[in-house]
Coordinates of C-alpha atoms in Angstrom, one line a residue:
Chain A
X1 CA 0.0 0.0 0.0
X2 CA 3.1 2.4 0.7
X3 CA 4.3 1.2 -2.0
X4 CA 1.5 2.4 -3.9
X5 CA 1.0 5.8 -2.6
X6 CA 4.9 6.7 -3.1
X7 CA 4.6 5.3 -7.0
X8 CA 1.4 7.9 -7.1
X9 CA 3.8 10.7 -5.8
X10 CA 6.7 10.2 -8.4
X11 CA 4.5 10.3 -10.9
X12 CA 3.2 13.5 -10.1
X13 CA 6.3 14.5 -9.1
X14 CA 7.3 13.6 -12.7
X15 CA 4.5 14.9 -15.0
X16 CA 4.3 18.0 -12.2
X17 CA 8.4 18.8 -13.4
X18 CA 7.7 18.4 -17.2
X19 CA 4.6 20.7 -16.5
X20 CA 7.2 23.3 -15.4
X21 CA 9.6 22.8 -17.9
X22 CA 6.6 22.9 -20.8
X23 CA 5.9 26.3 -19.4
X24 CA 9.4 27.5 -19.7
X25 CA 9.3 26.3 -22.9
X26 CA 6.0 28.3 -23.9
X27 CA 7.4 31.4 -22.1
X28 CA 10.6 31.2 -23.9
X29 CA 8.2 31.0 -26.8
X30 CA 9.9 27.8 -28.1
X31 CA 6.6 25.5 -28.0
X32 CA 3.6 28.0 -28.7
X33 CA 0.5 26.5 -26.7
X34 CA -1.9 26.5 -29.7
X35 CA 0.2 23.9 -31.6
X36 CA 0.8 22.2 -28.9
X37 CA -2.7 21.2 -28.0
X38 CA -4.7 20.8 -30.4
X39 CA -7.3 23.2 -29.7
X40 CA -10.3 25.2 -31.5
X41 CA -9.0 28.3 -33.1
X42 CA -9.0 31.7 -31.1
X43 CA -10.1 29.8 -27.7
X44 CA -8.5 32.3 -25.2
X45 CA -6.1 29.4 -23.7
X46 CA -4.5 32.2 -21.1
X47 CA -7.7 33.4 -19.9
X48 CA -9.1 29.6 -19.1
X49 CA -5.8 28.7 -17.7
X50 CA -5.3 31.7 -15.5
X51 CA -6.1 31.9 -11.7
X52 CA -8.0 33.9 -9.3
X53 CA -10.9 36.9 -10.3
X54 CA -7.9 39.5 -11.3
X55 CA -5.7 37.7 -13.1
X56 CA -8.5 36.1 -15.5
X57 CA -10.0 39.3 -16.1
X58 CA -6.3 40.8 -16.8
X59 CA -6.4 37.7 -19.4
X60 CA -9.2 38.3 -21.0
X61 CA -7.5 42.5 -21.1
X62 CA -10.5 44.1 -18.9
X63 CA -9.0 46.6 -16.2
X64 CA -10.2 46.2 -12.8
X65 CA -14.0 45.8 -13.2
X66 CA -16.5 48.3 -11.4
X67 CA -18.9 46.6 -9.2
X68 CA -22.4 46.5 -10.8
X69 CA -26.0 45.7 -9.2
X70 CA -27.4 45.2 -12.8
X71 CA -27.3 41.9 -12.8
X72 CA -30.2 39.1 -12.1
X73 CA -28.9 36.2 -11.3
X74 CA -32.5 34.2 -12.4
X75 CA -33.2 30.7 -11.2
X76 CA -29.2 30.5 -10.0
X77 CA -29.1 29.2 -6.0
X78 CA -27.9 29.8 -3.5
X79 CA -27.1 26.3 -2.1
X80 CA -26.4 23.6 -4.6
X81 CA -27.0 20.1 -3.7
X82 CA -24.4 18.9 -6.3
X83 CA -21.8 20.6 -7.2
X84 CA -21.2 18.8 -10.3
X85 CA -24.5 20.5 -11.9
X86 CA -24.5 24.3 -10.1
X87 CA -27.7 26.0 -12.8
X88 CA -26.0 29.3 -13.0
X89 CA -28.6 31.8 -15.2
X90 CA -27.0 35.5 -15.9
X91 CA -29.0 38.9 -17.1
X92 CA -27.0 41.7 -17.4
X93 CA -29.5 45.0 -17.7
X94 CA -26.5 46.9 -18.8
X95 CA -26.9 48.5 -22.1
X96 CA -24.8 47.4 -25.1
X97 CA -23.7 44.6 -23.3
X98 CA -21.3 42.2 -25.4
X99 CA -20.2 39.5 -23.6
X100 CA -20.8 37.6 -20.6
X101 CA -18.4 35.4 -18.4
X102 CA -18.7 33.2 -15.5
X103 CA -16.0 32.9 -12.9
X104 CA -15.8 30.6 -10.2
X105 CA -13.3 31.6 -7.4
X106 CA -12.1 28.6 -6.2
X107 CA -12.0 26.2 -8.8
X108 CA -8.6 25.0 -10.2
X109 CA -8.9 27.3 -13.1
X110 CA -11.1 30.6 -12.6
X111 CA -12.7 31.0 -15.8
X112 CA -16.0 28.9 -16.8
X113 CA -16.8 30.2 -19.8
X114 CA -17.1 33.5 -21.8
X115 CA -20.2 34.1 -23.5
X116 CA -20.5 36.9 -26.8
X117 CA -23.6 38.5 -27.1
X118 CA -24.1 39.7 -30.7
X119 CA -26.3 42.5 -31.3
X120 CA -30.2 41.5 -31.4
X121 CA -29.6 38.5 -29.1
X122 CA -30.7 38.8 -25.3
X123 CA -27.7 40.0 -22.8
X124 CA -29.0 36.1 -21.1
X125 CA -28.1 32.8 -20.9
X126 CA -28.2 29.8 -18.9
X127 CA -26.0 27.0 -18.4
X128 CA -24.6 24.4 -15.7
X129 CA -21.0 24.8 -13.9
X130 CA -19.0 22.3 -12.1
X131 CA -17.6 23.7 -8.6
X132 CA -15.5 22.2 -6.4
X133 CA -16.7 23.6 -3.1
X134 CA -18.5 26.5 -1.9
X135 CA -17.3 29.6 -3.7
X136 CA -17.7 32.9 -4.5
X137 CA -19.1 33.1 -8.6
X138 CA -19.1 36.3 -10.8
X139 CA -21.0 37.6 -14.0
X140 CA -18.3 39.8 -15.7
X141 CA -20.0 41.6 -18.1
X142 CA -18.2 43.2 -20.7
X143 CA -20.8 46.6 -22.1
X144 CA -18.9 48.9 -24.5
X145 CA -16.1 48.6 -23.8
X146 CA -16.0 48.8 -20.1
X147 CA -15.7 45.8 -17.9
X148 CA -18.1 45.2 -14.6
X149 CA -18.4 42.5 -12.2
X150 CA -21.6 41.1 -10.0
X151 CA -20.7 38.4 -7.6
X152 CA -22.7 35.8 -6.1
X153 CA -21.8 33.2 -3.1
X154 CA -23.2 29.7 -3.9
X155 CA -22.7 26.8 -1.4
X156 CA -21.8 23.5 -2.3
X157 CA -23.0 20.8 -0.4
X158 CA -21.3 17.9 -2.5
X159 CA -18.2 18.8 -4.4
X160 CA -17.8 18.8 -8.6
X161 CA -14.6 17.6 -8.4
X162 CA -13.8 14.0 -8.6
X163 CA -17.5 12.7 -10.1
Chain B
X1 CA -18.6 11.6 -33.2
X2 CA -20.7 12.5 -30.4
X3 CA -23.8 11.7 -30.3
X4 CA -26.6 14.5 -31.0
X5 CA -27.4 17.8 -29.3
X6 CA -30.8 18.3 -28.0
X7 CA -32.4 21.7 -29.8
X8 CA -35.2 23.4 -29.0
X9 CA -36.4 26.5 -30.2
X10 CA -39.3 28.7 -30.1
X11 CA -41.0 31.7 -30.4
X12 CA -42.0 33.9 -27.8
X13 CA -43.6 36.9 -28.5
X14 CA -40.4 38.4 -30.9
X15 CA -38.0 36.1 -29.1
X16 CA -36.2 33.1 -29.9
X17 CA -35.8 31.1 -27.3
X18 CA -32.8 28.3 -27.3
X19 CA -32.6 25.5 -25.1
X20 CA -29.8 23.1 -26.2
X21 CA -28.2 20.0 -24.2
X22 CA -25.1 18.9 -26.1
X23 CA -23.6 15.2 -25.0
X24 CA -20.3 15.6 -24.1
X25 CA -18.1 14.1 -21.1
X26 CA -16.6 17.4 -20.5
X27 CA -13.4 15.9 -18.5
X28 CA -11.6 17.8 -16.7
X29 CA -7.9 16.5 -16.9
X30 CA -8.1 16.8 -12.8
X31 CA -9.9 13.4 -12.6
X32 CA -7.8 10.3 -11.9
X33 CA -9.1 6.7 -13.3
X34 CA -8.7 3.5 -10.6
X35 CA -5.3 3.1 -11.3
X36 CA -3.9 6.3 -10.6
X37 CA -3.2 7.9 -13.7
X38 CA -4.8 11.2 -14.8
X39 CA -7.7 11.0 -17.4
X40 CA -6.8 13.8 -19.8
X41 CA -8.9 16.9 -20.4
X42 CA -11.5 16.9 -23.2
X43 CA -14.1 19.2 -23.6
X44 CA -16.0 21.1 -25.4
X45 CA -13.5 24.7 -26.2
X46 CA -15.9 26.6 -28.8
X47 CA -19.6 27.2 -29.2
X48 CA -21.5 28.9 -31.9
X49 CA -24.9 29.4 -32.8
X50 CA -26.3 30.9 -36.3
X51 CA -29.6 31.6 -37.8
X52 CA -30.7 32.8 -41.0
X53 CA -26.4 32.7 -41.4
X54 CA -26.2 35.7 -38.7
X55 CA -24.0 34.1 -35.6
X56 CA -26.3 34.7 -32.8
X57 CA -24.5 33.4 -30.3
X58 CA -20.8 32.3 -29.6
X59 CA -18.9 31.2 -26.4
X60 CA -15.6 29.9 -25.0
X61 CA -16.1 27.2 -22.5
X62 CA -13.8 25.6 -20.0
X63 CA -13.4 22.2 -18.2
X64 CA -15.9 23.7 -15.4
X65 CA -18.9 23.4 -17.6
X66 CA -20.7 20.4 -16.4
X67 CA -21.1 17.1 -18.5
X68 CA -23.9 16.8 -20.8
X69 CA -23.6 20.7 -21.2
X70 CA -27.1 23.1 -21.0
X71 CA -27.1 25.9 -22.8
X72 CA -30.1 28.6 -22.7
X73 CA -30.4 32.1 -24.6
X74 CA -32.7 34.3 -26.9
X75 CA -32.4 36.2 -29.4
X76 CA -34.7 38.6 -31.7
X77 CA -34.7 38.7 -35.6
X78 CA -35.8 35.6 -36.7
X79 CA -39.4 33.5 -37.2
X80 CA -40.7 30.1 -36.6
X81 CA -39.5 28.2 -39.6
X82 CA -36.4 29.2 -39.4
X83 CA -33.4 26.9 -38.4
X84 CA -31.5 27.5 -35.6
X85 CA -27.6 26.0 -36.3
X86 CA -25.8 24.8 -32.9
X87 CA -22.3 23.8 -33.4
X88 CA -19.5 22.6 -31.0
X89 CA -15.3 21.8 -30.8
X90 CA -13.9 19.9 -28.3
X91 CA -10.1 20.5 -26.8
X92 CA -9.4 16.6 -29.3
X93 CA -10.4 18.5 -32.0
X94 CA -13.6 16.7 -32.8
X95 CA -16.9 18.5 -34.0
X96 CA -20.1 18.7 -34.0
X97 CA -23.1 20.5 -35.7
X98 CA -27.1 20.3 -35.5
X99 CA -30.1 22.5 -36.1
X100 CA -33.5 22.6 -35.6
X101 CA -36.2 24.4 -36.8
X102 CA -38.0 27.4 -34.8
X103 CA -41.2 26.3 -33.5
X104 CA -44.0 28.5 -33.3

């Protein structure tokens, strides 16, 4: 059983090292990221991979967001049984808004998704997040230009993580 | 190739209304299988939704969208008849497309 726990650790010992030295790699600019995974074109692989509110909205090249009350939050709760299937529902009454994103504090990467809003279709949507435990979640709402955030604390009562 | 999406759409009043649920295992790359080893990430990266050939909506998705993925929204511009066009890509690369006509 030791055994088998300290084989688990090199291993992510291992992959954890060649993790690092990928990144050097990308940072020296040596190996870019999109041709190393394959990938849909134009997905915003800094953004999804970045970590914490301010560093994802710095990724996806907002400023620091102003604090908004527009935002209805719908059928989205306030406890979630499973955290697996969290129904998180977004309306931003912000005119001209463009694009709507959902970010999940503590999950391993911030960023849920990033929704654009083309003109003539409503500044609403619906979907179903994964969280790993009870976390803060934000609308950022991007609306012509300027960036604004809404938060919202859900509770998990079962985790996402894991199945 | 995956199987189907799920479409619905339909008027109300001027609006559109979308419901789609995609089937996708949307893994995470954080999960480990019974023998230790890390299932790799694949889900679905890129969304997009046309009508009439007008993109009416588009999205960006991570591994924290759950599996089987929902997706609601509305949009104005179109009547029933017309075909709503929902297509996916996933992180392997693999594709997906389906449309369904607006219901009145």
């Amino acid at each position: 059983m030791t055994q088998e726990i300290n084989q688990g650790r090199r291993t992510a010992l291992k992959t954890g090292g060649a993790t690092a030295i990928f990144g050097l790699f990308v940072a020296a600019g040596l190996v870019r990221p999109n041709t190393a995974l394959a990938q849909a074109a134009g997905w915003n692989q800094g953004a999804f991979a970045a970590k914490g509110v301010d560093g994802t909205v710095k990724a996806l090249g907002g400023a620091t967001p102003a604090q908004t009350k527009d935002v209805n939050w719908g059928s989205t709760p306030e406890i979630a049984e499973n955290g697996a299937v969290v129904p998180v529902s977004i309306t931003s009454s912000i005119p001209k808004t463009e694009s709507i994103s959902i970010l999940v504090e503590k999950n391993p990467n911030t960023l849920s998704a990033v929704f654009t809003i083309p003109p003539g279709t409503d500044p609403s949507i619906s979907t179903r997040v994964k969280m790993g435990e009870s976390s803060a979640v934000y609308a950022l709402i991007k609306a012509d230009g300027k960036y604004y955030v809404a938060q919202r604390d859900i509770k998990v009562t079962l985790g996402g993580c894991g199945g | 190739m995956a199987d189907p999406m799920r479409i619905r759409a339909k008027m109300e009043g001027d609006k559109t209304v979308v419901r789609v649920l995609m089937s996708h295992e949307m893994e995470t790359g954080q999960r480990k299988d019974s023998a230790g080893k890390t299932i790799p990430a694949m889900f679905i990266q890129e969304v997009t939704a046309t009508c009439n050939g007008k993109t009416v909506l588009s999205a960006q998705w991570g591994t924290s969208i759950s599996k089987n993925p929902y997706l609601q929204f509305a949009f104005s511009g179109a009547k029933a008849g017309d075909k709503v066009v929902v297509s996916w890509v996933d992180s392997k690369g693999d594709k997906r497309t389906d449309e369904a006509a607006i219901a009145a």
